[in-house]
mmCIF file of C-alpha atoms in Angstrom:
data_model
loop_
_atom_site.group_PDB
_atom_site.id
_atom_site.type_symbol
_atom_site.label_atom_id
_atom_site.label_comp_id
_atom_site.label_asym_id
_atom_site.label_seq_id
_atom_site.Cartn_x
_atom_site.Cartn_y
_atom_site.Cartn_z
ATOM 1 C CA MET A 1 -119.406 -108.148 -16.077
ATOM 2 C CA THR A 2 -118.938 -111.658 -15.616
ATOM 3 C CA ASN A 3 -117.714 -114.003 -18.196
ATOM 4 C CA SER A 4 -121.201 -115.101 -19.670
ATOM 5 C CA ASP A 5 -121.447 -111.444 -20.389
ATOM 6 C CA ASN A 6 -118.655 -110.945 -22.317
ATOM 7 C CA PRO A 7 -119.239 -110.790 -25.591
ATOM 8 C CA THR A 8 -115.524 -111.111 -26.804
ATOM 9 C CA ARG A 9 -114.978 -114.484 -25.222
ATOM 10 C CA ASN A 10 -114.139 -117.147 -27.314
ATOM 11 C CA SER A 11 -117.521 -118.170 -28.720
ATOM 12 C CA SER A 12 -116.110 -120.874 -31.237
ATOM 13 C CA GLN A 13 -116.188 -122.989 -28.017
ATOM 14 C CA SER A 14 -118.630 -121.556 -25.709
ATOM 15 C CA PRO A 15 -122.053 -121.168 -26.762
ATOM 16 C CA VAL A 16 -123.317 -117.196 -27.088
ATOM 17 C CA TRP A 17 -126.263 -115.498 -28.043
ATOM 18 C CA PHE A 18 -125.641 -114.650 -31.959
ATOM 19 C CA ALA A 19 -128.018 -111.870 -33.679
ATOM 20 C CA MET A 20 -129.059 -113.444 -36.867
ATOM 21 C CA SER A 21 -131.053 -112.541 -39.661
ATOM 22 C CA ALA A 22 -133.405 -114.415 -42.203
ATOM 23 C CA PRO A 23 -134.662 -112.161 -45.144
ATOM 24 C CA PHE A 24 -137.528 -112.393 -46.907
ATOM 25 C CA GLY A 25 -139.860 -113.170 -44.444
ATOM 26 C CA ARG A 26 -138.008 -116.707 -43.111
ATOM 27 C CA VAL A 27 -137.589 -115.962 -39.944
ATOM 28 C CA LEU A 28 -140.058 -118.695 -38.528
ATOM 29 C CA LYS A 29 -138.685 -121.161 -41.024
ATOM 30 C CA ALA A 30 -134.720 -120.440 -39.608
ATOM 31 C CA LYS A 31 -136.080 -121.048 -35.927
ATOM 32 C CA ALA A 32 -137.863 -124.083 -36.842
ATOM 33 C CA LEU A 33 -134.376 -125.396 -38.693
ATOM 34 C CA LEU A 34 -132.496 -124.366 -35.335
ATOM 35 C CA ASP A 35 -135.105 -126.064 -33.271
ATOM 36 C CA SER A 36 -134.559 -129.332 -35.276
ATOM 37 C CA LYS A 37 -130.983 -129.134 -34.827
ATOM 38 C CA SER A 38 -131.348 -128.560 -30.944
ATOM 39 C CA VAL A 39 -130.067 -125.074 -31.067
ATOM 40 C CA LYS A 40 -131.885 -122.735 -28.519
ATOM 41 C CA SER A 41 -132.864 -119.820 -30.526
ATOM 42 C CA PHE A 42 -135.481 -116.773 -29.852
ATOM 43 C CA VAL A 43 -137.699 -114.687 -32.073
ATOM 44 C CA PRO A 44 -139.488 -111.849 -30.513
ATOM 45 C CA MET A 45 -143.077 -112.027 -31.294
ATOM 46 C CA LYS A 46 -146.122 -109.517 -30.865
ATOM 47 C CA TYR A 47 -150.020 -109.880 -31.779
ATOM 48 C CA GLU A 48 -151.018 -108.570 -35.031
ATOM 49 C CA MET A 49 -154.716 -108.502 -36.537
ATOM 50 C CA VAL A 50 -154.761 -110.449 -39.813
ATOM 51 C CA SER A 51 -157.833 -111.141 -41.957
ATOM 52 C CA ASP A 52 -158.219 -114.537 -43.917
ATOM 53 C CA LYS A 53 -159.587 -114.898 -47.422
ATOM 54 C CA GLU A 54 -163.224 -114.437 -45.993
ATOM 55 C CA GLY A 55 -162.137 -111.384 -44.349
ATOM 56 C CA ASN A 56 -162.773 -112.669 -40.703
ATOM 57 C CA LYS A 57 -160.397 -110.453 -38.609
ATOM 58 C CA SER A 58 -158.335 -112.619 -35.735
ATOM 59 C CA ARG A 59 -155.385 -111.846 -33.278
ATOM 60 C CA LYS A 60 -152.031 -113.648 -34.541
ATOM 61 C CA LEU A 61 -148.471 -113.971 -33.138
ATOM 62 C CA VAL A 62 -146.144 -112.703 -35.778
ATOM 63 C CA PRO A 63 -142.481 -111.968 -35.558
ATOM 64 C CA ALA A 64 -142.188 -108.279 -33.970
ATOM 65 C CA ILE A 65 -138.810 -107.732 -35.733
ATOM 66 C CA SER A 66 -138.550 -107.927 -39.652
ATOM 67 C CA ASN A 67 -135.893 -110.626 -40.515
ATOM 68 C CA SER A 68 -134.137 -111.087 -37.136
ATOM 69 C CA LEU A 69 -133.602 -113.596 -34.493
ATOM 70 C CA PHE A 70 -131.211 -114.951 -32.135
ATOM 71 C CA ALA A 71 -129.291 -118.479 -31.933
ATOM 72 C CA TYR A 72 -127.750 -119.789 -28.685
ATOM 73 C CA THR A 73 -124.978 -122.048 -29.699
ATOM 74 C CA THR A 74 -121.342 -122.299 -30.660
ATOM 75 C CA LYS A 75 -119.464 -120.419 -33.329
ATOM 76 C CA GLU A 76 -118.643 -123.734 -34.835
ATOM 77 C CA ASN A 77 -122.128 -125.308 -34.178
ATOM 78 C CA ILE A 78 -123.556 -122.120 -35.986
ATOM 79 C CA GLN A 79 -121.313 -122.000 -39.164
ATOM 80 C CA SER A 80 -121.994 -125.728 -39.708
ATOM 81 C CA ILE A 81 -125.649 -124.955 -40.140
ATOM 82 C CA LYS A 82 -125.260 -121.660 -42.089
ATOM 83 C CA LYS A 83 -123.234 -123.657 -44.584
ATOM 84 C CA ASN A 84 -126.334 -125.672 -45.812
ATOM 85 C CA VAL A 85 -128.835 -122.589 -45.338
ATOM 86 C CA SER A 86 -128.052 -119.724 -47.356
ATOM 87 C CA PHE A 87 -130.968 -117.694 -46.172
ATOM 88 C CA LEU A 88 -129.748 -118.001 -42.418
ATOM 89 C CA GLN A 89 -127.166 -114.954 -41.969
ATOM 90 C CA TYR A 90 -124.942 -113.227 -38.847
ATOM 91 C CA LEU A 91 -126.267 -109.517 -38.269
ATOM 92 C CA VAL A 92 -122.381 -108.032 -38.307
ATOM 93 C CA LYS A 93 -120.801 -104.669 -36.738
ATOM 94 C CA ARG A 94 -117.887 -103.086 -38.179
ATOM 95 C CA GLU A 95 -114.818 -103.370 -36.112
ATOM 96 C CA ASP A 96 -111.138 -102.901 -37.283
ATOM 97 C CA ASP A 97 -112.040 -102.748 -41.092
ATOM 98 C CA ARG A 98 -113.689 -106.226 -40.331
ATOM 99 C CA ASN A 99 -117.474 -107.130 -40.332
ATOM 100 C CA LEU A 100 -117.621 -109.064 -36.949
ATOM 101 C CA PRO A 101 -120.722 -111.417 -35.856
ATOM 102 C CA ILE A 102 -122.764 -109.651 -33.690
ATOM 103 C CA ILE A 103 -122.868 -111.380 -29.841
ATOM 104 C CA VAL A 104 -125.551 -110.246 -27.669
ATOM 105 C CA PRO A 105 -124.185 -110.686 -23.868
ATOM 106 C CA ASP A 106 -126.503 -113.131 -21.888
ATOM 107 C CA TYR A 107 -127.571 -110.816 -19.228
ATOM 108 C CA GLN A 108 -129.176 -108.679 -22.223
ATOM 109 C CA MET A 109 -130.757 -111.585 -23.850
ATOM 110 C CA GLU A 110 -132.457 -112.514 -20.390
ATOM 111 C CA GLN A 111 -133.904 -108.963 -19.895
ATOM 112 C CA PHE A 112 -134.829 -108.845 -23.670
ATOM 113 C CA ILE A 113 -136.624 -112.275 -23.489
ATOM 114 C CA LYS A 114 -138.372 -111.452 -19.882
ATOM 115 C CA VAL A 115 -139.902 -108.256 -21.654
ATOM 116 C CA CYS A 116 -140.801 -109.744 -25.246
ATOM 117 C CA ASP A 117 -142.337 -112.948 -23.861
ATOM 118 C CA THR A 118 -145.099 -110.826 -22.239
ATOM 119 C CA HIS A 119 -146.542 -110.215 -25.826
ATOM 120 C CA ASP A 120 -147.741 -106.842 -24.229
ATOM 121 C CA GLU A 121 -149.222 -104.902 -26.960
ATOM 122 C CA ARG A 122 -147.654 -101.587 -25.689
ATOM 123 C CA LEU A 123 -144.388 -102.815 -26.603
ATOM 124 C CA ARG A 124 -142.721 -100.897 -29.162
ATOM 125 C CA TYR A 125 -139.749 -102.116 -31.187
ATOM 126 C CA LEU A 126 -137.121 -99.591 -32.516
ATOM 127 C CA ALA A 127 -133.726 -99.890 -34.373
ATOM 128 C CA PRO A 128 -130.548 -98.711 -32.462
ATOM 129 C CA ASP A 129 -130.364 -95.423 -34.175
ATOM 130 C CA GLU A 130 -134.133 -94.479 -33.417
ATOM 131 C CA ILE A 131 -133.510 -93.730 -29.708
ATOM 132 C CA ASN A 132 -130.800 -91.625 -28.103
ATOM 133 C CA LEU A 133 -129.715 -93.777 -25.060
ATOM 134 C CA ASP A 134 -126.811 -91.351 -23.868
ATOM 135 C CA LYS A 135 -129.309 -89.432 -21.921
ATOM 136 C CA GLY A 136 -130.805 -92.745 -20.175
ATOM 137 C CA THR A 137 -130.873 -93.455 -16.333
ATOM 138 C CA PRO A 138 -130.345 -97.001 -15.532
ATOM 139 C CA VAL A 139 -133.039 -98.195 -13.630
ATOM 140 C CA LYS A 140 -134.894 -101.328 -12.433
ATOM 141 C CA ILE A 141 -138.547 -102.057 -12.689
ATOM 142 C CA ILE A 142 -140.332 -103.053 -9.206
ATOM 143 C CA GLY A 143 -144.007 -104.653 -9.421
ATOM 144 C CA SER A 144 -145.676 -105.054 -12.806
ATOM 145 C CA THR A 145 -145.419 -107.645 -15.308
ATOM 146 C CA PHE A 146 -141.839 -106.506 -15.985
ATOM 147 C CA ASP A 147 -140.624 -107.177 -12.426
ATOM 148 C CA GLY A 148 -136.664 -107.173 -12.078
ATOM 149 C CA VAL A 149 -136.449 -105.772 -15.687
ATOM 150 C CA GLU A 150 -133.410 -103.347 -15.873
ATOM 151 C CA GLY A 151 -133.282 -100.577 -18.491
ATOM 152 C CA LEU A 152 -132.715 -97.061 -19.535
ATOM 153 C CA PHE A 153 -135.477 -94.416 -18.455
ATOM 154 C CA VAL A 154 -135.344 -92.368 -21.558
ATOM 155 C CA ARG A 155 -137.565 -89.887 -23.421
ATOM 156 C CA VAL A 156 -138.772 -91.611 -26.703
ATOM 157 C CA GLU A 157 -139.667 -89.245 -29.678
ATOM 158 C CA GLY A 158 -143.263 -88.762 -30.316
ATOM 159 C CA LYS A 159 -144.116 -89.660 -26.335
ATOM 160 C CA ARG A 160 -144.901 -87.346 -23.537
ATOM 161 C CA LYS A 161 -143.272 -89.142 -20.565
ATOM 162 C CA LYS A 162 -139.998 -90.738 -20.423
ATOM 163 C CA GLN A 163 -140.233 -94.668 -20.848
ATOM 164 C CA VAL A 164 -138.112 -97.531 -19.863
ATOM 165 C CA VAL A 165 -135.877 -99.110 -23.050
ATOM 166 C CA VAL A 166 -134.493 -102.466 -22.948
ATOM 167 C CA LEU A 167 -131.497 -102.567 -25.565
ATOM 168 C CA VAL A 168 -130.006 -105.503 -26.922
ATOM 169 C CA GLN A 169 -126.866 -103.242 -28.417
ATOM 170 C CA GLY A 170 -126.436 -102.783 -31.887
ATOM 171 C CA VAL A 171 -129.540 -104.849 -32.733
ATOM 172 C CA THR A 172 -132.844 -103.601 -31.536
ATOM 173 C CA ALA A 173 -134.381 -101.822 -28.477
ATOM 174 C CA VAL A 174 -138.124 -102.601 -27.212
ATOM 175 C CA VAL A 175 -139.924 -99.437 -25.374
ATOM 176 C CA LEU A 176 -142.048 -100.490 -22.240
ATOM 177 C CA ALA A 177 -145.059 -98.781 -21.311
ATOM 178 C CA GLU A 178 -144.917 -95.547 -19.221
ATOM 179 C CA PHE A 179 -143.954 -95.757 -15.694
ATOM 180 C CA THR A 180 -144.285 -93.581 -12.871
ATOM 181 C CA ASP A 181 -141.341 -93.093 -10.610
ATOM 182 C CA GLY A 182 -142.843 -95.106 -7.551
ATOM 183 C CA TYR A 183 -142.408 -98.317 -10.058
ATOM 184 C CA LEU A 184 -138.649 -97.739 -10.917
ATOM 185 C CA GLN A 185 -135.399 -98.116 -8.834
ATOM 186 C CA VAL A 186 -132.377 -96.090 -10.169
ATOM 187 C CA ILE A 187 -129.483 -98.359 -10.708
ATOM 188 C CA ASN A 188 -126.347 -96.490 -9.336
ATOM 189 C CA ASP A 189 -123.764 -99.419 -9.484
ATOM 190 C CA LYS A 190 -123.361 -99.954 -13.460
#
């Protein structure tokens, strides 16, 4: 693990990916605010069919994960922004009887962004507790839109074949379309 992948490094001085929440449908408002402060941020988006007042349907990009976004900045900077924005909150994990902000390793975010930015309609977003990753095989995708993406090859409930899952530890998992063994390379060194 490189220093840039170590979520325990001193995040008050180095920029890291914070998992954030903006409840009540304010994710895009939070992203716009972060953008205005020159903070790199990411909101996974998906296409959805929406109807206007006249009943006309069209495809529109909407947030794929309710209330969730990711901000790449220092802890000092995000704390400063949060002071004036009550709806921007950390996603937290419980550790040593304390709630600590979830920091996503750079490599996990790179993989996650690469997958989400395809806006592939077959992507399925899951909460971490919706899938058992213990029995997964680490793989790398060879070819296709997802070339170079690493994830776990696991069985997903409700699907006959195993699928590749890219995980953002403690936050979400995104399930890719089914693959045949010819498009996957098993990773043995992890």
